[in-house]
Short mmCIF file of C-alpha atoms and ligand atoms in Angstrom, two decimals:
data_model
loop_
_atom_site.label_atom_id
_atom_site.label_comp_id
_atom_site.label_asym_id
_atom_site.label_seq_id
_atom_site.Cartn_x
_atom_site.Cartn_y
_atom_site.Cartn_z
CA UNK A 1 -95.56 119.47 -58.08
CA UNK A 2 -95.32 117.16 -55.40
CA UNK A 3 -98.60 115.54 -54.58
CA UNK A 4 -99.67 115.55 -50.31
CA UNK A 5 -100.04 111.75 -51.63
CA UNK A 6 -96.15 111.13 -52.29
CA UNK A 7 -95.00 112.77 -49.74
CA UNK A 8 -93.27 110.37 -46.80
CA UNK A 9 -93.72 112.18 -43.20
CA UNK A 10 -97.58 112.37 -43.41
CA UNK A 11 -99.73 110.36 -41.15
CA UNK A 12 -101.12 108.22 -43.88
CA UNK A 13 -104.42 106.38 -42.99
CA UNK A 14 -104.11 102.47 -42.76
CA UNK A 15 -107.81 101.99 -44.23
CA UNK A 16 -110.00 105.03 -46.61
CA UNK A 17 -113.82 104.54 -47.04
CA UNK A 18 -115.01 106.66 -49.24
CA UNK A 19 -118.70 107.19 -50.25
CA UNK A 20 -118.82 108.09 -54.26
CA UNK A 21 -121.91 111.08 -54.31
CA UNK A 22 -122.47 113.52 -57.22
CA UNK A 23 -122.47 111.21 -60.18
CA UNK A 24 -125.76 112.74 -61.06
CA UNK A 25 -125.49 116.16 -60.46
CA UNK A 26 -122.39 116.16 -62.16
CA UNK A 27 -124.17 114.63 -65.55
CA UNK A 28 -127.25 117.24 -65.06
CA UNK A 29 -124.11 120.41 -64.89
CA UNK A 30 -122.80 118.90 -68.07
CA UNK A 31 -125.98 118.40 -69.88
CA UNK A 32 -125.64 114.83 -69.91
CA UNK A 33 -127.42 111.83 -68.77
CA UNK A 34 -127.34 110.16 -65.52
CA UNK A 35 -125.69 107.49 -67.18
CA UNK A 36 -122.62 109.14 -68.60
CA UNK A 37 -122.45 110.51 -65.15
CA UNK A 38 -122.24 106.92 -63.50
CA UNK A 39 -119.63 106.36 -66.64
CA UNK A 40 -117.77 109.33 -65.72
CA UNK A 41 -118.21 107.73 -61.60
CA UNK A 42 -116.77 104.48 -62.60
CA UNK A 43 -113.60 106.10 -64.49
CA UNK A 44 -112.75 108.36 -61.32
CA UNK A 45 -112.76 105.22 -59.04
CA UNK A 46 -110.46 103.78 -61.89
CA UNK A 47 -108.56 106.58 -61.23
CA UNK A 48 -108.12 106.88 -57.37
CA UNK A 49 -107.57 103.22 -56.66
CA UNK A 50 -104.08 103.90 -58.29
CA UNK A 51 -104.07 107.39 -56.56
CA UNK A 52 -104.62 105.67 -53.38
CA UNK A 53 -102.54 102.32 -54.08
CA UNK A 54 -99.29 104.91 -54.22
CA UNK A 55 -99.75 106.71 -51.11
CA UNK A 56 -99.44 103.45 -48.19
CA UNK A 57 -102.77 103.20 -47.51
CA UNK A 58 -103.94 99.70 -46.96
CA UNK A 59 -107.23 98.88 -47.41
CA UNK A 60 -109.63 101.54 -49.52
CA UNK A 61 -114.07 100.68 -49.33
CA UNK A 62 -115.75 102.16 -51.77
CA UNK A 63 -119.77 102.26 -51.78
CA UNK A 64 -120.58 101.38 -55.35
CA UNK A 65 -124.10 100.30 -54.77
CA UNK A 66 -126.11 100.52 -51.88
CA UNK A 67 -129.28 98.24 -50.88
CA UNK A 68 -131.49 101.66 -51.10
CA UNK A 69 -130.31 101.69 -54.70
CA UNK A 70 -132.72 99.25 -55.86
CA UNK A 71 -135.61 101.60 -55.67
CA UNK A 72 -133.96 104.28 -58.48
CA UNK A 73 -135.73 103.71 -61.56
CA UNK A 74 -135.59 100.69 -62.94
CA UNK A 75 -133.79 102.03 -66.19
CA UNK A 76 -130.63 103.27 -64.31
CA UNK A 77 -130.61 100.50 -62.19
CA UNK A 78 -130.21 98.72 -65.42
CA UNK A 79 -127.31 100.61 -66.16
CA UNK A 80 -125.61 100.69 -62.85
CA UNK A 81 -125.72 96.60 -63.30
CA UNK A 82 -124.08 96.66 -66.23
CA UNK A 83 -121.19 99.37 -65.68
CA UNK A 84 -120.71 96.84 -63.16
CA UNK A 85 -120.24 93.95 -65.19
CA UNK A 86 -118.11 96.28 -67.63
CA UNK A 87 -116.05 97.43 -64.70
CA UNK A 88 -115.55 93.69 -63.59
CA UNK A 89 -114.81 92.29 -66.76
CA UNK A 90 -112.40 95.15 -67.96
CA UNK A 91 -110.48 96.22 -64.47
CA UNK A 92 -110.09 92.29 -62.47
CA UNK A 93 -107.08 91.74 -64.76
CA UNK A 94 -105.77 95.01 -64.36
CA UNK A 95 -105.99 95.21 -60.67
CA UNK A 96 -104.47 91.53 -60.70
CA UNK A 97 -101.61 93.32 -62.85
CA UNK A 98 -101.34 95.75 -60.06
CA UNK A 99 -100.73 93.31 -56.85
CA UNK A 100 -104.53 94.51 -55.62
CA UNK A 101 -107.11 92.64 -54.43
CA UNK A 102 -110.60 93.03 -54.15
CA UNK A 103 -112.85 92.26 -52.34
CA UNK A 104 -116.76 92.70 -52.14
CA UNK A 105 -118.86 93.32 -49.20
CA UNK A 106 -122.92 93.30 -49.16
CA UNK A 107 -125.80 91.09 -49.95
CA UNK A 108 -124.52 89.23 -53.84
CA UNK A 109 -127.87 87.48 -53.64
CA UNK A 110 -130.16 89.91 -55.22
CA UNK A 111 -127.58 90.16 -58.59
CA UNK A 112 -127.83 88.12 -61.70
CA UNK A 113 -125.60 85.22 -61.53
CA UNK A 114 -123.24 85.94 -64.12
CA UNK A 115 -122.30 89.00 -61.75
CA UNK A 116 -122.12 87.08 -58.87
CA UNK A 117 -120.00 84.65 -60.94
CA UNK A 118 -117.53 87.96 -62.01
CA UNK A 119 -117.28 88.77 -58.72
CA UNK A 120 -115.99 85.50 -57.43
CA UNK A 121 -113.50 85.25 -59.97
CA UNK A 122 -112.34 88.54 -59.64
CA UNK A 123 -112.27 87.60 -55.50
CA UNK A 124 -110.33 84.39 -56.38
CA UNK A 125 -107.58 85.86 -59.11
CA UNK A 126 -106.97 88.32 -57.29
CA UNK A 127 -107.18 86.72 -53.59
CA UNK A 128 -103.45 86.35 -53.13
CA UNK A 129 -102.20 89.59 -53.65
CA UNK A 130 -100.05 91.92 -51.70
CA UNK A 131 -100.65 95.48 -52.43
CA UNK A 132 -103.89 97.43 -51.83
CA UNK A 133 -107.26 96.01 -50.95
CA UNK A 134 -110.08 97.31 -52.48
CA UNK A 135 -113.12 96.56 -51.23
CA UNK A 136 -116.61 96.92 -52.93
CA UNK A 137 -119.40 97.52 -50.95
CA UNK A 138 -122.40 95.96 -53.31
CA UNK A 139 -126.00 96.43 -52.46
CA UNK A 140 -124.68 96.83 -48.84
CA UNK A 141 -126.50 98.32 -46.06
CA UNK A 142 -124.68 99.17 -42.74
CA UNK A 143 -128.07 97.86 -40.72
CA UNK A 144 -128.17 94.48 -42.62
CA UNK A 145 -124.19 94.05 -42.20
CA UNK A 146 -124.98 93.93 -37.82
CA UNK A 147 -127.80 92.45 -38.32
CA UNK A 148 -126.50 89.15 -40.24
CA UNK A 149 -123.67 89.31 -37.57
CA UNK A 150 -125.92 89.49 -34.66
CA UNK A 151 -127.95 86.53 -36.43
CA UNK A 152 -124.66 84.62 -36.62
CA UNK A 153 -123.60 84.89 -33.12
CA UNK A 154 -127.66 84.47 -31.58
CA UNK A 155 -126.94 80.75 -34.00
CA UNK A 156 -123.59 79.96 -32.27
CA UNK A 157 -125.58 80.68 -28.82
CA UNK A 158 -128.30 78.49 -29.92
CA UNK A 159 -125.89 75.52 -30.96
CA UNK A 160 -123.43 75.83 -28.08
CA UNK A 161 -126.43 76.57 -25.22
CA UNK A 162 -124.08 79.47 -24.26
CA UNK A 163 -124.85 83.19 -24.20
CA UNK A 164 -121.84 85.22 -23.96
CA UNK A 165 -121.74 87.92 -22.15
CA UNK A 166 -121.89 91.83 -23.45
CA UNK A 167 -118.48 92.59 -23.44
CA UNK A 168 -117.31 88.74 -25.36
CA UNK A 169 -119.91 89.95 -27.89
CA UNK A 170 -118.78 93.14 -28.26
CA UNK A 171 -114.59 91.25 -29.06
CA UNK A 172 -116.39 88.65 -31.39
CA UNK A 173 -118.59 91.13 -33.17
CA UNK A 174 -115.99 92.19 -35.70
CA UNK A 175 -115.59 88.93 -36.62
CA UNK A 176 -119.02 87.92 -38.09
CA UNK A 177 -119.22 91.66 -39.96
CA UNK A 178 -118.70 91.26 -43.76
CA UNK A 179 -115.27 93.06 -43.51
CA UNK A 180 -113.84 90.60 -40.86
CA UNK A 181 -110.36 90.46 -41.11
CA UNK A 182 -110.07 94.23 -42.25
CA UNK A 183 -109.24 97.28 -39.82
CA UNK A 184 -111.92 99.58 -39.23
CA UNK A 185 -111.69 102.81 -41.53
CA UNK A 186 -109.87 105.59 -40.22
CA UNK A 187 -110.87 108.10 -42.45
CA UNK A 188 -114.39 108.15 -44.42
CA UNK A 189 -114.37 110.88 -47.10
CA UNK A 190 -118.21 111.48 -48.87
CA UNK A 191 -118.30 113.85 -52.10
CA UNK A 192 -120.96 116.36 -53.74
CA UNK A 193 -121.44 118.56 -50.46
CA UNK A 194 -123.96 115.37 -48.35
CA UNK A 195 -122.82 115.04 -44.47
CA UNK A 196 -124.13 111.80 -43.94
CA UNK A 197 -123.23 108.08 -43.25
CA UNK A 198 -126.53 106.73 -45.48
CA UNK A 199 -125.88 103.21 -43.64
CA UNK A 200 -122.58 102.62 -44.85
CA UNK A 201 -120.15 101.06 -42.41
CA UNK A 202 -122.15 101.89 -39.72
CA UNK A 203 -120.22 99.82 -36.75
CA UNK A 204 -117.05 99.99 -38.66
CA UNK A 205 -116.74 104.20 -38.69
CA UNK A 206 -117.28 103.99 -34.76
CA UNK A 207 -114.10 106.40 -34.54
CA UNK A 208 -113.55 107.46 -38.11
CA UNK A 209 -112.51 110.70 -39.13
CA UNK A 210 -115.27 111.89 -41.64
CA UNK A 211 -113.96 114.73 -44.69
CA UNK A 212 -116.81 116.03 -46.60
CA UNK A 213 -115.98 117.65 -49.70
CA UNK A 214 -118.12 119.54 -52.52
CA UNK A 215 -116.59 118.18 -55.18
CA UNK A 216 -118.89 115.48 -57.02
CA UNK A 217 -117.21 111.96 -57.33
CA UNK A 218 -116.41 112.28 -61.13
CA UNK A 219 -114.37 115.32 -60.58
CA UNK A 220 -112.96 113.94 -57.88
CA UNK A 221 -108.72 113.79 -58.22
CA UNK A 222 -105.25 114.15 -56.99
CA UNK A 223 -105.86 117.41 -55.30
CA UNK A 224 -108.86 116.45 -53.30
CA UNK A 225 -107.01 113.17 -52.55
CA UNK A 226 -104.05 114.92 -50.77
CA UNK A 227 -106.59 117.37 -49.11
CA UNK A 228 -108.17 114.67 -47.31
CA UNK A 229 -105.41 113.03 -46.90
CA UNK A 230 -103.68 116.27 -45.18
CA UNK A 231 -106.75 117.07 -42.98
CA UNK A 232 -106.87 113.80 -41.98
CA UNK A 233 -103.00 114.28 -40.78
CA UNK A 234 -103.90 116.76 -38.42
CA UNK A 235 -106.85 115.26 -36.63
CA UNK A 236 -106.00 114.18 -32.93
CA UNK A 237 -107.40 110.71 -32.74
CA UNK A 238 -108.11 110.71 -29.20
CA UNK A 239 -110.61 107.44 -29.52
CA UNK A 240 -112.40 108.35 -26.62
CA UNK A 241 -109.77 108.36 -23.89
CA UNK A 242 -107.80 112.06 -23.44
CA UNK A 243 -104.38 112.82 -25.41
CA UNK A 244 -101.49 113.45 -22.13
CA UNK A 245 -99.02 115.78 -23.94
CA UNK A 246 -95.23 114.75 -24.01
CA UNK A 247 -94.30 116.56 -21.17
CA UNK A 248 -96.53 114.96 -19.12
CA UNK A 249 -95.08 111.53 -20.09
C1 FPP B 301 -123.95 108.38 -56.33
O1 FPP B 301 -124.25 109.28 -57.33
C2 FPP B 301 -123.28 107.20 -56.80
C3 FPP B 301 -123.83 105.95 -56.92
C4 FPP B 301 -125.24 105.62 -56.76
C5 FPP B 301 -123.04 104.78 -57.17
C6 FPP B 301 -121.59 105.00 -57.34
C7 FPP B 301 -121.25 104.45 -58.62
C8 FPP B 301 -120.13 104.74 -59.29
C9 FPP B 301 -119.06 105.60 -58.79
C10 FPP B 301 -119.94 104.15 -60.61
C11 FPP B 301 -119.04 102.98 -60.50
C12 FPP B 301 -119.75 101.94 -59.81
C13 FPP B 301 -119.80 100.70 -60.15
C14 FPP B 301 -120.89 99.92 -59.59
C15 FPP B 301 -118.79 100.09 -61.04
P1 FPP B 301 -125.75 109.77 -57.41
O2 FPP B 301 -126.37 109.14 -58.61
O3 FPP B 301 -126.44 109.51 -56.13
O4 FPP B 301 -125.54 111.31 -57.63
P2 FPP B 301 -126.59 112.46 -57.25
O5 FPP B 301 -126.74 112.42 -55.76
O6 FPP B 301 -125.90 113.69 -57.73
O7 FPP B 301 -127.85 112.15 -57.99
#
């Protein structure tokens, strides 16, 4: 069967966000620990990052930690930490194998530095490749991410003694963001039945097309790929202004 994904006359999305929800209700369904359903989390993003890679799509943001996650308990923040060192340690060379790149998004700071160090050599191997981006939003927060711009620009303002006005801010603004240089998401998919944003790309989404899905993230696959994918193809993005019809030129 031929996947909504392969297809070549669908409106393909240049950049997917997706926010990964579920991973423990999944585990509690199964009987199993929160843990083997973060394990179970990690292998589906495995997974979809080829899924997606094959379909056109540009850039793809996943939300693998957000700055809220700190206050889980401190055991399976423990374990999030080091899936994440296992993921960057086993999948950098793989995705460099691939022609992606990744990138990560969000406040490194707070992690040990032998993560921060994976995560710059992963950013550096893979920084000159062609194919996908993947981006990795790590203890991220939507909030912080304007903030830290808005900091940025009220220090240029201070240095140059010049305030810009509303609308220069509002062309510059993109710019200071953590994902400057990448198009805003056109399409922001969440799992496990939530219909909320849970400060993820907060400025970014301004005119996304949101899918919400019940599927939890480690069950999430082809299908539900080329569902969004197709739902997203018949959206009218209208971006605020009004859609003439052909006839009316
Ligand atoms: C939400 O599930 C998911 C997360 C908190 C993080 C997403 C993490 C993964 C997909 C694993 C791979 C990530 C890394 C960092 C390599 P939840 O625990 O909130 O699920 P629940 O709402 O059912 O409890």
């Amino acid at each position: 069967m031929i996947g909504i994904s392969e297809s070549q006359n669908l409106r393909i999305p240049e950049h997917i966000a997706i926010i990964m929800d579920g991973n423990g209700r999944w585990a509690q369904r199964h009987g199993f620990s929160r843990t083997a359903g973060h394990k179970k989390g990690a292998e589906a993003l495995q997974r979809l990052v080829r899924l997606v890679s094959e379909t056109g799509v540009r850039y793809l943001t996943v939300f693998g930690f957000s700055s809220e996650n700190w206050s889980r308990p401190e055991a399976e923040v423990k374990e999030l930490m080091k899936l994440l060192r296992y993921y960057l340690r086993s999948e950098t060379a793989e995705l460099h194998k691939s022609n992606i790149r990744l990138r990560v998004i969000g406040d490194r700071s707070a992690f040990d530095a032998d993560i921060v160090q994976l995560i710059h050599n992963a950013e550096k191997l893979t920084a000159g490749n062609k194919g996908i981006t993947v981006i990795m939003a790590l203890n991220y927060g939507g909030k912080f991410d304007i903030a830290q711009a808005a900091r940025r620009l009220a220090a240029q303002a201070v240095e140059t003694g010049f305030v810009p006005s509303t609308q220069e801010v509002l062309h510059q603004f993109d710019a200071h963001l953590m994902t400057s240089g990448v198009p805003d998401p056109d399409l922001l998919i969440r799992t496990s039945g939530e219909q909320r944003i849970s400060n993820f790309l907060l400025w970014q989404c301004a005119y996304a097309e949101f899918f919400f899905t019940e599927t939890l993230w480690p069950d999430f696959d082809r299908s539900d790929l080329d569902e969004a994918l197709s739902a997203y193809a018949r959206r009218e993005r209208r971006f605020g202004a009004v859609l003439r019809s052909s006839s009316e030129g």
